[in-house]
Amino acid sequence: MSDCIFCKIANHEVKARIAFENDRVIAFHDLFPAAPVHLLIIPKAHFSTLNEVPAEQAGLLGELMTTAVQLAKELNLAEDGYRLVMNCNANGGQSVYHIHLHLLGGRKLTWPPG
Ligand code: 5GP
Ligand code: ZN
């Protein structure tokens, strides 16, 4: 997707503070952090929303989560805790239409979200 900001980050066309990368996924710091630690973990392949991800890509979704857990451990969030969130479409609060898993931590997070 040529006009997708997260595709551009995945392609290194747009700068981001990258925390992890392999052939399939890339993790980078959110530009407007909502917590002391706020990373976004995305697939390099473009899927606009979770609704577009076919069941055969379950492994890729799993890799987003295991990557987030690994980063949470490396950033010493694991013991105190953290939150993983993926928003979908307008009611879910999605604003960037390339799926991304939020990793939030470093403070006590409230529940339920607004
Ligand atoms: P959503 O609301 O779609 O779940 O989350 C999108 C997230 O992307 C927001 O937390 C927002 O701050 C972040 N974001 C939007 N544009 C950029 C950008 O250009 N670079 C980075 N690093 N984060 C961005
Ligand atoms: Zn994209």
Tab-separated table of N, CA, C and O and ligand atoms in Angstrom:
chain	number	residue	atom	x	y	z
A	1	MET	N	0.860	-1.206	0.000
A	1	MET	CA	0.000	0.000	0.000
A	1	MET	C	0.885	1.241	0.000
A	1	MET	O	1.518	1.574	0.998
A	2	SER	N	0.871	1.970	-1.106
A	2	SER	CA	1.841	3.054	-1.279
A	2	SER	C	1.568	4.245	-0.366
A	2	SER	O	2.473	4.981	-0.031
A	3	ASP	N	0.289	4.440	0.037
A	3	ASP	CA	-0.019	5.607	0.863
A	3	ASP	C	-0.188	5.258	2.338
A	3	ASP	O	-0.741	6.029	3.093
A	4	CYS	N	0.305	4.111	2.743
A	4	CYS	CA	0.144	3.666	4.138
A	4	CYS	C	1.398	4.018	4.942
A	4	CYS	O	2.492	3.572	4.609
A	5	ILE	N	1.203	4.786	6.010
A	5	ILE	CA	2.339	5.246	6.815
A	5	ILE	C	3.094	4.071	7.450
A	5	ILE	O	4.327	4.095	7.536
A	6	PHE	N	2.377	3.033	7.879
A	6	PHE	CA	3.067	1.911	8.521
A	6	PHE	C	3.783	1.025	7.487
A	6	PHE	O	4.831	0.443	7.799
A	7	CYS	N	3.265	0.940	6.268
A	7	CYS	CA	4.036	0.277	5.204
A	7	CYS	C	5.333	1.040	4.969
A	7	CYS	O	6.391	0.427	4.768
A	8	LYS	N	5.252	2.372	5.001
A	8	LYS	CA	6.455	3.178	4.778
A	8	LYS	C	7.461	2.985	5.902
A	8	LYS	O	8.675	2.954	5.661
A	9	ILE	N	6.985	2.840	7.133
A	9	ILE	CA	7.901	2.549	8.246
A	9	ILE	C	8.510	1.151	8.050
A	9	ILE	O	9.722	0.959	8.216
A	10	ALA	N	7.673	0.190	7.645
A	10	ALA	CA	8.161	-1.181	7.426
A	10	ALA	C	9.214	-1.233	6.320
A	10	ALA	O	10.151	-2.033	6.369
A	11	ASN	N	9.059	-0.336	5.320
A	11	ASN	CA	10.013	-0.273	4.193
A	11	ASN	C	11.207	0.637	4.460
A	11	ASN	O	12.021	0.854	3.557
A	12	HIS	N	11.219	1.254	5.640
A	12	HIS	CA	12.272	2.221	5.995
A	12	HIS	C	12.227	3.483	5.125
A	12	HIS	O	13.237	4.149	4.950
A	13	GLU	N	11.059	3.767	4.573
A	13	GLU	CA	10.888	5.032	3.830
A	13	GLU	C	10.589	6.174	4.782
A	13	GLU	O	10.834	7.337	4.448
A	14	VAL	N	9.993	5.850	5.922
A	14	VAL	CA	9.686	6.832	6.969
A	14	VAL	C	10.385	6.371	8.244
A	14	VAL	O	10.382	5.179	8.563
A	15	LYS	N	10.983	7.337	8.938
A	15	LYS	CA	11.753	7.015	10.137
A	15	LYS	C	10.858	6.635	11.321
A	15	LYS	O	9.778	7.196	11.495
A	16	ALA	N	11.359	5.712	12.132
A	16	ALA	CA	10.713	5.373	13.404
A	16	ALA	C	11.804	4.834	14.315
A	16	ALA	O	12.869	4.426	13.844
A	17	ARG	N	11.527	4.869	15.616
A	17	ARG	CA	12.469	4.264	16.577
A	17	ARG	C	12.192	2.769	16.620
A	17	ARG	O	11.294	2.304	17.326
A	18	ILE	N	12.964	2.019	15.868
A	18	ILE	CA	12.709	0.589	15.714
A	18	ILE	C	13.302	-0.180	16.892
A	18	ILE	O	14.461	0.019	17.276
A	19	ALA	N	12.479	-1.053	17.474
A	19	ALA	CA	12.908	-1.862	18.625
A	19	ALA	C	13.240	-3.292	18.216
A	19	ALA	O	14.021	-3.968	18.902
A	20	PHE	N	12.639	-3.764	17.139
A	20	PHE	CA	12.864	-5.139	16.670
A	20	PHE	C	12.391	-5.245	15.230
A	20	PHE	O	11.440	-4.576	14.829
A	21	GLU	N	13.066	-6.117	14.487
A	21	GLU	CA	12.655	-6.335	13.099
A	21	GLU	C	13.127	-7.699	12.631
A	21	GLU	O	14.225	-8.133	12.955
A	22	ASN	N	12.267	-8.401	11.884
A	22	ASN	CA	12.724	-9.564	11.120
A	22	ASN	C	12.042	-9.500	9.750
A	22	ASN	O	11.534	-8.441	9.371
A	23	ASP	N	12.011	-10.596	9.020
A	23	ASP	CA	11.446	-10.557	7.660
A	23	ASP	C	9.941	-10.321	7.648
A	23	ASP	O	9.389	-9.857	6.651
A	24	ARG	N	9.287	-10.655	8.740
A	24	ARG	CA	7.813	-10.635	8.758
A	24	ARG	C	7.205	-9.524	9.601
A	24	ARG	O	6.106	-9.056	9.316
A	25	VAL	N	7.910	-9.142	10.676
A	25	VAL	CA	7.330	-8.159	11.604
A	25	VAL	C	8.348	-7.077	11.929
A	25	VAL	O	9.574	-7.275	11.805
A	26	ILE	N	7.811	-5.917	12.345
A	26	ILE	CA	8.671	-4.834	12.803
A	26	ILE	C	7.973	-4.174	13.998
A	26	ILE	O	6.736	-4.058	14.012
A	27	ALA	N	8.760	-3.795	14.988
A	27	ALA	CA	8.236	-3.146	16.192
A	27	ALA	C	8.936	-1.809	16.359
A	27	ALA	O	10.153	-1.712	16.217
A	28	PHE	N	8.141	-0.780	16.652
A	28	PHE	CA	8.713	0.555	16.791
A	28	PHE	C	7.932	1.344	17.843
A	28	PHE	O	6.792	1.003	18.185
A	29	HIS	N	8.561	2.411	18.339
A	29	HIS	CA	7.943	3.221	19.385
A	29	HIS	C	6.852	4.108	18.798
A	29	HIS	O	7.031	4.720	17.737
A	30	ASP	N	5.723	4.185	19.511
A	30	ASP	CA	4.614	5.049	19.098
A	30	ASP	C	5.063	6.506	19.169
A	30	ASP	O	5.735	6.925	20.094
A	31	LEU	N	4.667	7.273	18.153
A	31	LEU	CA	5.046	8.687	18.071
A	31	LEU	C	4.382	9.513	19.170
A	31	LEU	O	4.931	10.530	19.597
A	32	PHE	N	3.225	9.100	19.636
A	32	PHE	CA	2.479	9.814	20.690
A	32	PHE	C	2.185	8.829	21.817
A	32	PHE	O	1.043	8.353	21.951
A	33	PRO	N	3.203	8.509	22.627
A	33	PRO	CA	3.043	7.425	23.604
A	33	PRO	C	1.957	7.712	24.636
A	33	PRO	O	1.870	8.812	25.167
A	34	ALA	N	1.153	6.691	24.901
A	34	ALA	CA	0.085	6.782	25.900
A	34	ALA	C	0.520	6.185	27.229
A	34	ALA	O	-0.265	6.134	28.176
A	35	ALA	N	1.761	5.748	27.322
A	35	ALA	CA	2.314	5.161	28.543
A	35	ALA	C	3.834	5.305	28.450
A	35	ALA	O	4.367	5.565	27.361
A	36	PRO	N	4.538	5.144	29.578
A	36	PRO	CA	6.009	5.267	29.529
A	36	PRO	C	6.651	4.368	28.472
A	36	PRO	O	7.639	4.753	27.845
A	37	VAL	N	6.103	3.167	28.289
A	37	VAL	CA	6.520	2.315	27.170
A	37	VAL	C	5.303	2.118	26.267
A	37	VAL	O	4.235	1.700	26.741
A	38	HIS	N	5.442	2.471	25.008
A	38	HIS	CA	4.337	2.290	24.055
A	38	HIS	C	4.939	1.935	22.702
A	38	HIS	O	5.434	2.801	21.978
A	39	LEU	N	4.910	0.644	22.403
A	39	LEU	CA	5.437	0.147	21.139
A	39	LEU	C	4.295	-0.330	20.260
A	39	LEU	O	3.224	-0.710	20.766
A	40	LEU	N	4.527	-0.327	18.972
A	40	LEU	CA	3.583	-0.875	18.002
A	40	LEU	C	4.283	-2.019	17.287
A	40	LEU	O	5.422	-1.850	16.816
A	41	ILE	N	3.638	-3.171	17.251
A	41	ILE	CA	4.196	-4.348	16.579
A	41	ILE	C	3.292	-4.631	15.384
A	41	ILE	O	2.079	-4.818	15.550
A	42	ILE	N	3.873	-4.626	14.199
A	42	ILE	CA	3.061	-4.757	12.975
A	42	ILE	C	3.636	-5.844	12.062
A	42	ILE	O	4.846	-6.107	12.087
A	43	PRO	N	2.763	-6.430	11.232
A	43	PRO	CA	3.296	-7.288	10.172
A	43	PRO	C	3.826	-6.392	9.053
A	43	PRO	O	3.313	-5.292	8.836
A	44	LYS	N	4.843	-6.833	8.350
A	44	LYS	CA	5.326	-6.050	7.207
A	44	LYS	C	4.313	-6.091	6.064
A	44	LYS	O	4.203	-5.142	5.298
A	45	ALA	N	3.561	-7.183	5.969
A	45	ALA	CA	2.491	-7.269	4.969
A	45	ALA	C	1.335	-6.387	5.405
A	45	ALA	O	1.036	-6.266	6.597
A	46	HIS	N	0.689	-5.754	4.428
A	46	HIS	CA	-0.399	-4.824	4.721
A	46	HIS	C	-1.737	-5.544	4.875
A	46	HIS	O	-2.210	-6.191	3.942
A	47	PHE	N	-2.335	-5.387	6.056
A	47	PHE	CA	-3.735	-5.755	6.285
A	47	PHE	C	-4.383	-4.534	6.927
A	47	PHE	O	-3.889	-4.050	7.957
A	48	SER	N	-5.464	-4.024	6.338
A	48	SER	CA	-6.053	-2.773	6.826
A	48	SER	C	-6.603	-2.906	8.244
A	48	SER	O	-6.421	-2.021	9.082
A	49	THR	N	-7.328	-3.989	8.471
A	49	THR	CA	-7.900	-4.236	9.798
A	49	THR	C	-7.807	-5.733	10.078
A	49	THR	O	-7.542	-6.543	9.181
A	50	LEU	N	-8.114	-6.098	11.317
A	50	LEU	CA	-8.130	-7.525	11.677
A	50	LEU	C	-9.121	-8.294	10.810
A	50	LEU	O	-8.927	-9.487	10.545
A	51	ASN	N	-10.175	-7.598	10.362
A	51	ASN	CA	-11.204	-8.264	9.543
A	51	ASN	C	-10.660	-8.783	8.223
A	51	ASN	O	-11.263	-9.671	7.607
A	52	GLU	N	-9.544	-8.229	7.774
A	52	GLU	CA	-8.965	-8.629	6.474
A	52	GLU	C	-7.949	-9.755	6.619
A	52	GLU	O	-7.378	-10.197	5.614
A	53	VAL	N	-7.666	-10.192	7.830
A	53	VAL	CA	-6.626	-11.214	8.008
A	53	VAL	C	-7.255	-12.597	7.848
A	53	VAL	O	-8.135	-12.977	8.632
A	54	PRO	N	-6.816	-13.368	6.851
A	54	PRO	CA	-7.392	-14.707	6.681
A	54	PRO	C	-6.913	-15.663	7.777
A	54	PRO	O	-5.842	-15.464	8.363
A	55	ALA	N	-7.710	-16.672	8.014
A	55	ALA	CA	-7.398	-17.630	9.076
A	55	ALA	C	-6.022	-18.275	8.870
A	55	ALA	O	-5.339	-18.607	9.846
A	56	GLU	N	-5.595	-18.391	7.598
A	56	GLU	CA	-4.278	-19.011	7.327
A	56	GLU	C	-3.132	-18.155	7.868
A	56	GLU	O	-1.994	-18.626	7.951
A	57	GLN	N	-3.415	-16.898	8.189
A	57	GLN	CA	-2.378	-16.016	8.721
A	57	GLN	C	-2.381	-15.984	10.247
A	57	GLN	O	-1.797	-15.075	10.847
A	58	ALA	N	-3.013	-16.962	10.857
A	58	ALA	CA	-3.048	-17.009	12.328
A	58	ALA	C	-1.642	-17.029	12.910
A	58	ALA	O	-1.381	-16.441	13.965
A	59	GLY	N	-0.724	-17.691	12.207
A	59	GLY	CA	0.659	-17.747	12.684
A	59	GLY	C	1.305	-16.380	12.742
A	59	GLY	O	2.080	-16.078	13.656
A	60	LEU	N	0.980	-15.547	11.753
A	60	LEU	CA	1.523	-14.188	11.725
A	60	LEU	C	0.969	-13.376	12.896
A	60	LEU	O	1.711	-12.647	13.566
A	61	LEU	N	-0.326	-13.522	13.163
A	61	LEU	CA	-0.909	-12.832	14.320
A	61	LEU	C	-0.253	-13.314	15.606
A	61	LEU	O	0.022	-12.520	16.513
A	62	GLY	N	0.014	-14.608	15.666
A	62	GLY	CA	0.695	-15.160	16.836
A	62	GLY	C	2.091	-14.586	16.991
A	62	GLY	O	2.543	-14.293	18.110
A	63	GLU	N	2.766	-14.394	15.865
A	63	GLU	CA	4.123	-13.839	15.926
A	63	GLU	C	4.108	-12.392	16.428
A	63	GLU	O	5.031	-11.970	17.118
A	64	LEU	N	3.062	-11.637	16.075
A	64	LEU	CA	2.952	-10.279	16.627
A	64	LEU	C	2.916	-10.355	18.150
A	64	LEU	O	3.577	-9.580	18.858
A	65	MET	N	2.149	-11.306	18.658
A	65	MET	CA	1.996	-11.411	20.110
A	65	MET	C	3.258	-11.938	20.787
A	65	MET	O	3.683	-11.394	21.814
A	66	THR	N	3.880	-12.946	20.218
A	66	THR	CA	5.093	-13.472	20.854
A	66	THR	C	6.228	-12.447	20.769
A	66	THR	O	7.064	-12.359	21.677
A	67	THR	N	6.243	-11.645	19.699
A	67	THR	CA	7.243	-10.572	19.601
A	67	THR	C	7.007	-9.535	20.696
A	67	THR	O	7.951	-9.072	21.356
A	68	ALA	N	5.731	-9.190	20.908
A	68	ALA	CA	5.401	-8.224	21.961
A	68	ALA	C	5.819	-8.749	23.333
A	68	ALA	O	6.383	-8.000	24.156
A	69	VAL	N	5.572	-10.014	23.586
A	69	VAL	CA	5.936	-10.599	24.885
A	69	VAL	C	7.459	-10.562	25.070
A	69	VAL	O	7.968	-10.215	26.137
A	70	GLN	N	8.188	-10.909	24.018
A	70	GLN	CA	9.649	-10.874	24.086
A	70	GLN	C	10.145	-9.460	24.387
A	70	GLN	O	11.022	-9.257	25.238
A	71	LEU	N	9.556	-8.473	23.723
A	71	LEU	CA	9.956	-7.077	23.963
A	71	LEU	C	9.590	-6.655	25.382
A	71	LEU	O	10.356	-5.950	26.047
A	72	ALA	N	8.414	-7.072	25.846
A	72	ALA	CA	8.001	-6.743	27.219
A	72	ALA	C	9.016	-7.294	28.222
A	72	ALA	O	9.379	-6.622	29.190
A	73	LYS	N	9.498	-8.503	27.976
A	73	LYS	CA	10.509	-9.092	28.866
A	73	LYS	C	11.802	-8.301	28.803
A	73	LYS	O	12.404	-7.977	29.832
A	74	GLU	N	12.235	-7.968	27.587
A	74	GLU	CA	13.496	-7.228	27.428
A	74	GLU	C	13.415	-5.847	28.061
A	74	GLU	O	14.420	-5.314	28.537
A	75	LEU	N	12.239	-5.254	28.073
A	75	LEU	CA	12.063	-3.910	28.629
A	75	LEU	C	11.662	-3.951	30.102
A	75	LEU	O	11.267	-2.927	30.673
A	76	ASN	N	11.759	-5.141	30.688
A	76	ASN	CA	11.484	-5.338	32.119
A	76	ASN	C	10.055	-4.968	32.513
A	76	ASN	O	9.817	-4.448	33.606
A	77	LEU	N	9.132	-5.224	31.621
A	77	LEU	CA	7.723	-4.968	31.924
A	77	LEU	C	7.019	-6.232	32.419
A	77	LEU	O	5.918	-6.157	32.970
A	78	ALA	N	7.626	-7.375	32.187
A	78	ALA	CA	6.906	-8.642	32.333
A	78	ALA	C	6.393	-8.859	33.755
A	78	ALA	O	5.248	-9.276	33.952
A	79	GLU	N	7.229	-8.560	34.744
A	79	GLU	CA	6.828	-8.860	36.126
A	79	GLU	C	5.725	-7.918	36.600
A	79	GLU	O	4.717	-8.362	37.164
A	80	ASP	N	5.885	-6.620	36.369
A	80	ASP	CA	4.864	-5.655	36.808
A	80	ASP	C	3.602	-5.753	35.960
A	80	ASP	O	2.500	-5.511	36.458
A	81	GLY	N	3.777	-6.073	34.689
A	81	GLY	CA	2.635	-6.240	33.804
A	81	GLY	C	2.591	-5.221	32.689
A	81	GLY	O	3.280	-4.196	32.718
A	82	TYR	N	1.773	-5.526	31.725
A	82	TYR	CA	1.666	-4.684	30.527
A	82	TYR	C	0.349	-5.016	29.845
A	82	TYR	O	-0.382	-5.915	30.292
A	83	ARG	N	0.044	-4.295	28.790
A	83	ARG	CA	-1.202	-4.542	28.060
A	83	ARG	C	-0.924	-4.629	26.567
A	83	ARG	O	-0.161	-3.816	26.026
A	84	LEU	N	-1.561	-5.579	25.906
A	84	LEU	CA	-1.520	-5.702	24.446
A	84	LEU	C	-2.915	-5.401	23.918
A	84	LEU	O	-3.895	-5.965	24.415
A	85	VAL	N	-2.984	-4.511	22.937
A	85	VAL	CA	-4.279	-4.073	22.398
A	85	VAL	C	-4.205	-4.002	20.880
A	85	VAL	O	-3.220	-3.507	20.332
A	86	MET	N	-5.257	-4.485	20.212
A	86	MET	CA	-5.387	-4.233	18.776
A	86	MET	C	-6.785	-3.667	18.529
A	86	MET	O	-7.781	-4.321	18.814
A	87	ASN	N	-6.838	-2.442	18.062
A	87	ASN	CA	-8.110	-1.774	17.801
A	87	ASN	C	-8.588	-2.105	16.393
A	87	ASN	O	-7.770	-2.215	15.474
A	88	CYS	N	-9.909	-2.232	16.225
A	88	CYS	CA	-10.472	-2.538	14.905
A	88	CYS	C	-11.586	-1.573	14.549
A	88	CYS	O	-12.590	-1.486	15.268
A	89	ASN	N	-11.364	-0.860	13.447
A	89	ASN	CA	-12.375	0.049	12.869
A	89	ASN	C	-12.797	1.141	13.858
A	89	ASN	O	-12.188	1.311	14.918
A	90	ALA	N	-13.811	1.907	13.454
A	90	ALA	CA	-14.136	3.155	14.162
A	90	ALA	C	-14.505	2.925	15.623
A	90	ALA	O	-13.969	3.598	16.520
A	91	ASN	N	-15.383	1.985	15.905
A	91	ASN	CA	-15.801	1.793	17.292
A	91	ASN	C	-14.671	1.269	18.165
A	91	ASN	O	-14.664	1.495	19.379
A	92	GLY	N	-13.714	0.591	17.570
A	92	GLY	CA	-12.560	0.106	18.314
A	92	GLY	C	-11.502	1.168	18.524
A	92	GLY	O	-10.534	0.942	19.262
A	93	GLY	N	-11.647	2.303	17.842
A	93	GLY	CA	-10.680	3.386	18.022
A	93	GLY	C	-9.487	3.302	17.092
A	93	GLY	O	-8.451	3.917	17.343
A	94	GLN	N	-9.619	2.538	15.985
A	94	GLN	CA	-8.497	2.418	15.052
A	94	GLN	C	-8.339	3.713	14.260
A	94	GLN	O	-9.323	4.265	13.751
A	95	SER	N	-7.109	4.213	14.187
A	95	SER	CA	-6.854	5.441	13.421
A	95	SER	C	-5.871	5.217	12.284
A	95	SER	O	-5.865	5.980	11.319
A	96	VAL	N	-5.033	4.203	12.379
A	96	VAL	CA	-4.118	3.861	11.286
A	96	VAL	C	-4.551	2.500	10.736
A	96	VAL	O	-4.624	1.512	11.494
A	97	TYR	N	-4.835	2.473	9.427
A	97	TYR	CA	-5.433	1.272	8.832
A	97	TYR	C	-4.375	0.357	8.212
A	97	TYR	O	-4.394	0.070	7.020
A	98	HIS	N	-3.461	-0.085	9.093
A	98	HIS	CA	-2.503	-1.172	8.867
A	98	HIS	C	-2.411	-1.799	10.249
A	98	HIS	O	-2.012	-1.108	11.203
A	99	ILE	N	-2.808	-3.049	10.365
A	99	ILE	CA	-2.964	-3.614	11.712
A	99	ILE	C	-1.698	-3.466	12.540
A	99	ILE	O	-0.576	-3.574	12.030
A	100	HIS	N	-1.898	-3.220	13.821
A	100	HIS	CA	-0.786	-3.012	14.751
A	100	HIS	C	-1.221	-3.428	16.139
A	100	HIS	O	-2.340	-3.144	16.560
A	101	LEU	N	-0.298	-4.079	16.834
A	101	LEU	CA	-0.528	-4.485	18.215
A	101	LEU	C	0.169	-3.467	19.111
A	101	LEU	O	1.380	-3.236	18.979
A	102	HIS	N	-0.594	-2.828	19.998
A	102	HIS	CA	-0.008	-1.885	20.952
A	102	HIS	C	0.558	-2.670	22.134
A	102	HIS	O	-0.129	-3.531	22.694
A	103	LEU	N	1.776	-2.348	22.527
A	103	LEU	CA	2.364	-2.836	23.782
A	103	LEU	C	2.509	-1.628	24.692
A	103	LEU	O	3.251	-0.689	24.394
A	104	LEU	N	1.748	-1.644	25.783
A	104	LEU	CA	1.718	-0.519	26.726
A	104	LEU	C	2.190	-0.988	28.086
A	104	LEU	O	1.762	-2.048	28.574
A	105	GLY	N	3.039	-0.198	28.714
A	105	GLY	CA	3.502	-0.573	30.044
A	105	GLY	C	4.262	0.560	30.708
A	105	GLY	O	4.398	1.653	30.150
A	106	GLY	N	4.718	0.287	31.918
A	106	GLY	CA	5.504	1.283	32.649
A	106	GLY	C	4.688	2.087	33.636
A	106	GLY	O	5.222	2.932	34.359
A	107	ARG	N	3.395	1.882	33.662
A	107	ARG	CA	2.524	2.486	34.674
A	107	ARG	C	1.294	1.611	34.842
A	107	ARG	O	1.023	0.735	34.000
A	108	LYS	N	0.570	1.873	35.934
A	108	LYS	CA	-0.685	1.145	36.154
A	108	LYS	C	-1.714	1.649	35.150
A	108	LYS	O	-2.008	2.843	35.086
A	109	LEU	N	-2.245	0.737	34.336
A	109	LEU	CA	-3.209	1.113	33.301
A	109	LEU	C	-4.622	0.900	33.836
A	109	LEU	O	-4.884	-0.082	34.543
A	110	THR	N	-5.515	1.799	33.472
A	110	THR	CA	-6.894	1.683	33.963
A	110	THR	C	-7.683	0.709	33.093
A	110	THR	O	-7.376	0.481	31.922
A	111	TRP	N	-8.725	0.136	33.684
A	111	TRP	CA	-9.619	-0.768	32.971
A	111	TRP	C	-11.027	-0.574	33.514
A	111	TRP	O	-11.169	-0.432	34.726
A	112	PRO	N	-12.057	-0.538	32.695
A	112	PRO	CA	-12.019	-0.677	31.243
A	112	PRO	C	-11.585	0.615	30.573
A	112	PRO	O	-11.714	1.704	31.162
A	113	PRO	N	-11.081	0.518	29.327
A	113	PRO	CA	-10.714	1.728	28.591
A	113	PRO	C	-11.978	2.509	28.230
A	113	PRO	O	-13.073	1.952	28.233
A	114	GLY	N	-11.837	3.767	27.868
A	114	GLY	CA	-12.995	4.611	27.556
A	114	GLY	C	-13.630	4.244	26.239
A	114	GLY	O	-13.120	3.476	25.464
B	1	5GP	P1	-4.749	3.102	16.561
B	1	5GP	O1	-5.506	4.293	17.094
B	1	5GP	O2	-4.930	2.964	15.075
B	1	5GP	O3	-4.991	1.834	17.306
B	1	5GP	O4	-3.220	3.425	16.835
B	1	5GP	C1	-2.407	4.137	15.943
B	1	5GP	C2	-1.178	4.566	16.690
B	1	5GP	O5	-0.204	4.954	15.767
B	1	5GP	C3	-1.416	5.760	17.630
B	1	5GP	O6	-1.072	5.386	18.960
B	1	5GP	C4	-0.516	6.850	17.065
B	1	5GP	O7	0.070	7.622	18.076
B	1	5GP	C5	0.504	6.051	16.276
B	1	5GP	N1	1.057	6.717	15.115
B	1	5GP	C6	0.360	7.397	14.152
B	1	5GP	N2	1.191	7.835	13.190
B	1	5GP	C7	2.437	7.436	13.551
B	1	5GP	C8	3.718	7.590	12.946
B	1	5GP	O8	3.878	8.187	11.887
B	1	5GP	N3	4.782	7.027	13.589
B	1	5GP	C9	4.634	6.350	14.766
B	1	5GP	N4	5.745	5.842	15.313
B	1	5GP	N5	3.435	6.185	15.369
B	1	5GP	C10	2.358	6.728	14.766
B	2	ZN	ZN	0.289	-0.693	5.283
